């Protein structure tokens, strides 16, 4: 089972390496990882998707909280949250499939961000399940290349990570 964890850390050199080292050193897998500064440039937010049972997740949370650069660990298991991912997909668009690619892109509200005589590059954001559905529909046309950002998440409601309204 996949679990999504946000880790707020000091935005300093080597922090990403220490977090990644924590996972690799204990044999925990990272399915995806995205990192960027928050509104406060001294704090970065990592969104980590990992897998494992409840015991492994508890170990990960404890180990992350022990890192000196960690400000807060938010485990979204069992919580309501908003999840989005950005994907760029380069797909074959030969004469006979161009209209079908555009029709599928329109259904999923994907944007065409590059056009060549033989391909389209689509940009889409959304929940990972929506992204997976688009990929499956485009797969028969021939996906040439694909890049996914990995999900980013925020908890639902008015509270921020500091707990303020």
PDB file of C-alpha atoms in Angstrom:
ATOM      1  CA  UNK A   1       0.000   0.000   0.000  1.00  0.00           C
ATOM      2  CA  UNK A   2       1.287   3.467  -0.920  1.00  0.00           C
ATOM      3  CA  UNK A   3       1.554   6.176   1.724  1.00  0.00           C
ATOM      4  CA  UNK A   4       2.032   9.888   1.151  1.00  0.00           C
ATOM      5  CA  UNK A   5       4.141  11.829   3.640  1.00  0.00           C
ATOM      6  CA  UNK A   6       4.987  15.528   3.695  1.00  0.00           C
ATOM      7  CA  UNK A   7       8.199  16.448   5.434  1.00  0.00           C
ATOM      8  CA  UNK A   8       8.933  20.057   6.278  1.00  0.00           C
ATOM      9  CA  UNK A   9      12.665  20.568   6.525  1.00  0.00           C
ATOM     10  CA  UNK A  10      15.218  23.326   6.808  1.00  0.00           C
ATOM     11  CA  UNK A  11      16.048  24.535   3.290  1.00  0.00           C
ATOM     12  CA  UNK A  12      19.760  23.823   3.580  1.00  0.00           C
ATOM     13  CA  UNK A  13      22.478  22.040   1.665  1.00  0.00           C
ATOM     14  CA  UNK A  14      22.506  18.253   2.157  1.00  0.00           C
ATOM     15  CA  UNK A  15      19.040  17.825   3.683  1.00  0.00           C
ATOM     16  CA  UNK A  16      17.673  15.973   0.661  1.00  0.00           C
ATOM     17  CA  UNK A  17      20.686  13.674   0.748  1.00  0.00           C
ATOM     18  CA  UNK A  18      20.123  12.876   4.437  1.00  0.00           C
ATOM     19  CA  UNK A  19      16.447  12.054   3.866  1.00  0.00           C
ATOM     20  CA  UNK A  20      17.215   9.897   0.827  1.00  0.00           C
ATOM     21  CA  UNK A  21      20.020   8.221   2.780  1.00  0.00           C
ATOM     22  CA  UNK A  22      17.618   7.436   5.599  1.00  0.00           C
ATOM     23  CA  UNK A  23      15.362   5.586   3.176  1.00  0.00           C
ATOM     24  CA  UNK A  24      18.138   3.742   1.344  1.00  0.00           C
ATOM     25  CA  UNK A  25      20.010   2.862   4.523  1.00  0.00           C
ATOM     26  CA  UNK A  26      16.988   1.092   5.964  1.00  0.00           C
ATOM     27  CA  UNK A  27      15.786  -0.460   2.726  1.00  0.00           C
ATOM     28  CA  UNK A  28      12.646   1.656   2.412  1.00  0.00           C
ATOM     29  CA  UNK A  29      11.501   2.408  -1.120  1.00  0.00           C
ATOM     30  CA  UNK A  30      10.670   5.902  -2.381  1.00  0.00           C
ATOM     31  CA  UNK A  31       8.043   5.645  -5.137  1.00  0.00           C
ATOM     32  CA  UNK A  32       8.202   9.386  -5.802  1.00  0.00           C
ATOM     33  CA  UNK A  33       9.779  12.456  -4.263  1.00  0.00           C
ATOM     34  CA  UNK A  34       9.211  16.130  -4.935  1.00  0.00           C
ATOM     35  CA  UNK A  35      10.879  18.990  -3.101  1.00  0.00           C
ATOM     36  CA  UNK A  36      10.547  22.763  -3.265  1.00  0.00           C
ATOM     37  CA  UNK A  37      10.741  25.777  -0.945  1.00  0.00           C
ATOM     38  CA  UNK A  38       7.567  26.838   0.846  1.00  0.00           C
ATOM     39  CA  UNK A  39       6.195  30.351   1.308  1.00  0.00           C
ATOM     40  CA  UNK A  40       8.974  30.698   3.881  1.00  0.00           C
ATOM     41  CA  UNK A  41      12.173  30.320   1.811  1.00  0.00           C
ATOM     42  CA  UNK A  42      14.044  28.886   4.807  1.00  0.00           C
ATOM     43  CA  UNK A  43      11.690  25.867   4.806  1.00  0.00           C
ATOM     44  CA  UNK A  44      11.288  23.236   2.072  1.00  0.00           C
ATOM     45  CA  UNK A  45       8.462  20.782   1.722  1.00  0.00           C
ATOM     46  CA  UNK A  46       9.133  17.236   0.570  1.00  0.00           C
ATOM     47  CA  UNK A  47       6.309  15.044  -0.635  1.00  0.00           C
ATOM     48  CA  UNK A  48       7.353  11.424  -0.408  1.00  0.00           C
ATOM     49  CA  UNK A  49       5.286   8.489  -1.642  1.00  0.00           C
ATOM     50  CA  UNK A  50       6.466   5.234  -0.147  1.00  0.00           C
ATOM     51  CA  UNK A  51       5.102   1.756   0.338  1.00  0.00           C
ATOM     52  CA  UNK A  52       4.958  -0.643   3.232  1.00  0.00           C
ATOM     53  CA  UNK A  53       2.805  -1.863   6.073  1.00  0.00           C
ATOM     54  CA  UNK A  54       1.861   0.117   9.189  1.00  0.00           C
ATOM     55  CA  UNK A  55       5.031  -0.969  11.020  1.00  0.00           C
ATOM     56  CA  UNK A  56       7.291   0.270   8.221  1.00  0.00           C
ATOM     57  CA  UNK A  57       5.379   3.540   7.987  1.00  0.00           C
ATOM     58  CA  UNK A  58       5.763   4.050  11.745  1.00  0.00           C
ATOM     59  CA  UNK A  59       9.527   3.415  11.461  1.00  0.00           C
ATOM     60  CA  UNK A  60       9.793   5.904   8.597  1.00  0.00           C
ATOM     61  CA  UNK A  61       7.927   8.575  10.558  1.00  0.00           C
ATOM     62  CA  UNK A  62      10.078   8.030  13.658  1.00  0.00           C
ATOM     63  CA  UNK A  63      13.322   8.115  11.666  1.00  0.00           C
ATOM     64  CA  UNK A  64      12.285  11.264   9.782  1.00  0.00           C
ATOM     65  CA  UNK A  65      11.399  12.985  13.054  1.00  0.00           C
ATOM     66  CA  UNK A  66      14.872  12.152  14.412  1.00  0.00           C
ATOM     67  CA  UNK A  67      16.641  14.051  11.610  1.00  0.00           C
ATOM     68  CA  UNK A  68      17.910  17.384  12.932  1.00  0.00           C
ATOM     69  CA  UNK A  69      16.732  19.239   9.803  1.00  0.00           C
ATOM     70  CA  UNK A  70      13.142  17.998  10.131  1.00  0.00           C
ATOM     71  CA  UNK A  71      10.584  20.562  11.302  1.00  0.00           C
ATOM     72  CA  UNK A  72       7.444  18.452  10.923  1.00  0.00           C
ATOM     73  CA  UNK A  73       6.333  15.142   9.415  1.00  0.00           C
ATOM     74  CA  UNK A  74       2.758  14.907   8.152  1.00  0.00           C
ATOM     75  CA  UNK A  75       1.483  11.425   7.329  1.00  0.00           C
ATOM     76  CA  UNK A  76      -1.605  11.701   5.144  1.00  0.00           C
ATOM     77  CA  UNK A  77      -2.712   8.109   5.741  1.00  0.00           C
ATOM     78  CA  UNK A  78      -6.400   8.185   6.606  1.00  0.00           C
ATOM     79  CA  UNK A  79      -6.652  11.984   6.188  1.00  0.00           C
ATOM     80  CA  UNK A  80      -8.470  14.102   3.624  1.00  0.00           C
ATOM     81  CA  UNK A  81      -6.076  15.822   1.276  1.00  0.00           C
ATOM     82  CA  UNK A  82      -5.775  17.337  -2.176  1.00  0.00           C
ATOM     83  CA  UNK A  83      -3.332  15.513  -4.433  1.00  0.00           C
ATOM     84  CA  UNK A  84      -2.036  16.666  -7.816  1.00  0.00           C
ATOM     85  CA  UNK A  85       0.679  15.577 -10.200  1.00  0.00           C
ATOM     86  CA  UNK A  86       2.135  17.167 -13.338  1.00  0.00           C
ATOM     87  CA  UNK A  87       2.884  15.001 -16.365  1.00  0.00           C
ATOM     88  CA  UNK A  88       4.335  15.685 -19.803  1.00  0.00           C
ATOM     89  CA  UNK A  89       3.560  13.024 -22.419  1.00  0.00           C
ATOM     90  CA  UNK A  90       5.004  12.900 -25.932  1.00  0.00           C
ATOM     91  CA  UNK A  91       2.727  10.725 -28.028  1.00  0.00           C
ATOM     92  CA  UNK A  92       2.764   9.622 -31.655  1.00  0.00           C
ATOM     93  CA  UNK A  93       0.365  11.682 -33.723  1.00  0.00           C
ATOM     94  CA  UNK A  94       0.422  10.320 -37.244  1.00  0.00           C
ATOM     95  CA  UNK A  95      -2.173  11.490 -39.733  1.00  0.00           C
ATOM     96  CA  UNK A  96      -4.631   8.735 -38.809  1.00  0.00           C
ATOM     97  CA  UNK A  97      -4.377   9.234 -35.001  1.00  0.00           C
ATOM     98  CA  UNK A  98      -3.997  13.013 -34.607  1.00  0.00           C
ATOM     99  CA  UNK A  99      -7.718  13.664 -34.109  1.00  0.00           C
ATOM    100  CA  UNK A 100      -8.040  10.831 -31.592  1.00  0.00           C
ATOM    101  CA  UNK A 101      -5.107  12.137 -29.538  1.00  0.00           C
ATOM    102  CA  UNK A 102      -6.660  15.611 -29.451  1.00  0.00           C
ATOM    103  CA  UNK A 103     -10.070  14.167 -28.504  1.00  0.00           C
ATOM    104  CA  UNK A 104      -8.560  12.233 -25.586  1.00  0.00           C
ATOM    105  CA  UNK A 105      -6.546  15.290 -24.511  1.00  0.00           C
ATOM    106  CA  UNK A 106      -9.725  17.378 -24.524  1.00  0.00           C
ATOM    107  CA  UNK A 107     -11.631  14.851 -22.409  1.00  0.00           C
ATOM    108  CA  UNK A 108      -8.869  14.937 -19.769  1.00  0.00           C
ATOM    109  CA  UNK A 109      -8.343  18.696 -20.103  1.00  0.00           C
ATOM    110  CA  UNK A 110      -4.745  18.182 -21.116  1.00  0.00           C
ATOM    111  CA  UNK A 111      -2.937  20.983 -22.950  1.00  0.00           C
ATOM    112  CA  UNK A 112      -0.974  20.525 -26.143  1.00  0.00           C
ATOM    113  CA  UNK A 113       2.345  22.229 -25.382  1.00  0.00           C
ATOM    114  CA  UNK A 114       4.334  21.113 -28.447  1.00  0.00           C
ATOM    115  CA  UNK A 115       3.398  19.973 -31.936  1.00  0.00           C
ATOM    116  CA  UNK A 116       5.497  18.332 -34.632  1.00  0.00           C
ATOM    117  CA  UNK A 117       4.345  16.674 -37.847  1.00  0.00           C
ATOM    118  CA  UNK A 118       4.547  13.288 -36.075  1.00  0.00           C
ATOM    119  CA  UNK A 119       3.903  13.963 -32.383  1.00  0.00           C
ATOM    120  CA  UNK A 120       2.097  15.963 -29.742  1.00  0.00           C
ATOM    121  CA  UNK A 121       3.445  16.756 -26.302  1.00  0.00           C
ATOM    122  CA  UNK A 122       0.649  17.009 -23.754  1.00  0.00           C
ATOM    123  CA  UNK A 123       0.694  18.602 -20.320  1.00  0.00           C
ATOM    124  CA  UNK A 124      -1.774  17.430 -17.705  1.00  0.00           C
ATOM    125  CA  UNK A 125      -2.202  17.972 -13.987  1.00  0.00           C
ATOM    126  CA  UNK A 126      -4.497  16.003 -11.752  1.00  0.00           C
ATOM    127  CA  UNK A 127      -4.836  13.142  -9.377  1.00  0.00           C
ATOM    128  CA  UNK A 128      -2.539  10.197 -10.155  1.00  0.00           C
ATOM    129  CA  UNK A 129      -5.550   7.973 -10.984  1.00  0.00           C
ATOM    130  CA  UNK A 130      -6.644  10.460 -13.671  1.00  0.00           C
ATOM    131  CA  UNK A 131      -3.096  10.546 -15.042  1.00  0.00           C
ATOM    132  CA  UNK A 132      -2.988   6.737 -15.143  1.00  0.00           C
ATOM    133  CA  UNK A 133      -6.296   6.646 -17.054  1.00  0.00           C
ATOM    134  CA  UNK A 134      -4.989   9.106 -19.670  1.00  0.00           C
ATOM    135  CA  UNK A 135      -1.795   7.118 -20.118  1.00  0.00           C
ATOM    136  CA  UNK A 136      -3.746   3.904 -20.689  1.00  0.00           C
ATOM    137  CA  UNK A 137      -5.861   5.569 -23.390  1.00  0.00           C
ATOM    138  CA  UNK A 138      -2.816   7.037 -25.141  1.00  0.00           C
ATOM    139  CA  UNK A 139      -0.691   3.884 -24.866  1.00  0.00           C
ATOM    140  CA  UNK A 140      -2.149   2.212 -28.012  1.00  0.00           C
ATOM    141  CA  UNK A 141      -1.164   5.276 -30.071  1.00  0.00           C
ATOM    142  CA  UNK A 142       2.438   5.005 -28.997  1.00  0.00           C
ATOM    143  CA  UNK A 143       3.834   7.017 -26.117  1.00  0.00           C
ATOM    144  CA  UNK A 144       7.327   8.155 -27.105  1.00  0.00           C
ATOM    145  CA  UNK A 145       8.320   9.688 -23.783  1.00  0.00           C
ATOM    146  CA  UNK A 146       6.738  10.512 -20.452  1.00  0.00           C
ATOM    147  CA  UNK A 147       7.811  12.389 -17.326  1.00  0.00           C
ATOM    148  CA  UNK A 148       5.860  12.586 -14.051  1.00  0.00           C
ATOM    149  CA  UNK A 149       6.550  15.032 -11.234  1.00  0.00           C
ATOM    150  CA  UNK A 150       5.238  12.740  -8.535  1.00  0.00           C
ATOM    151  CA  UNK A 151       2.304  13.838  -6.437  1.00  0.00           C
ATOM    152  CA  UNK A 152       2.236  16.897  -4.224  1.00  0.00           C
ATOM    153  CA  UNK A 153      -0.368  17.114  -1.480  1.00  0.00           C
ATOM    154  CA  UNK A 154      -1.989  19.536   0.927  1.00  0.00           C
ATOM    155  CA  UNK A 155      -4.411  18.657   3.694  1.00  0.00           C
ATOM    156  CA  UNK A 156      -8.003  19.740   3.197  1.00  0.00           C
ATOM    157  CA  UNK A 157      -9.463  22.506   5.316  1.00  0.00           C
ATOM    158  CA  UNK A 158      -8.281  25.899   6.477  1.00  0.00           C
ATOM    159  CA  UNK A 159      -5.476  24.766   8.806  1.00  0.00           C
ATOM    160  CA  UNK A 160      -1.891  25.092   7.646  1.00  0.00           C
ATOM    161  CA  UNK A 161       1.022  22.917   8.728  1.00  0.00           C
ATOM    162  CA  UNK A 162       1.625  25.204  11.718  1.00  0.00           C
ATOM    163  CA  UNK A 163      -1.928  24.416  12.875  1.00  0.00           C
ATOM    164  CA  UNK A 164      -3.220  27.973  12.460  1.00  0.00           C
ATOM    165  CA  UNK A 165      -6.572  28.763  10.853  1.00  0.00           C
TER     166      UNK A 165
END
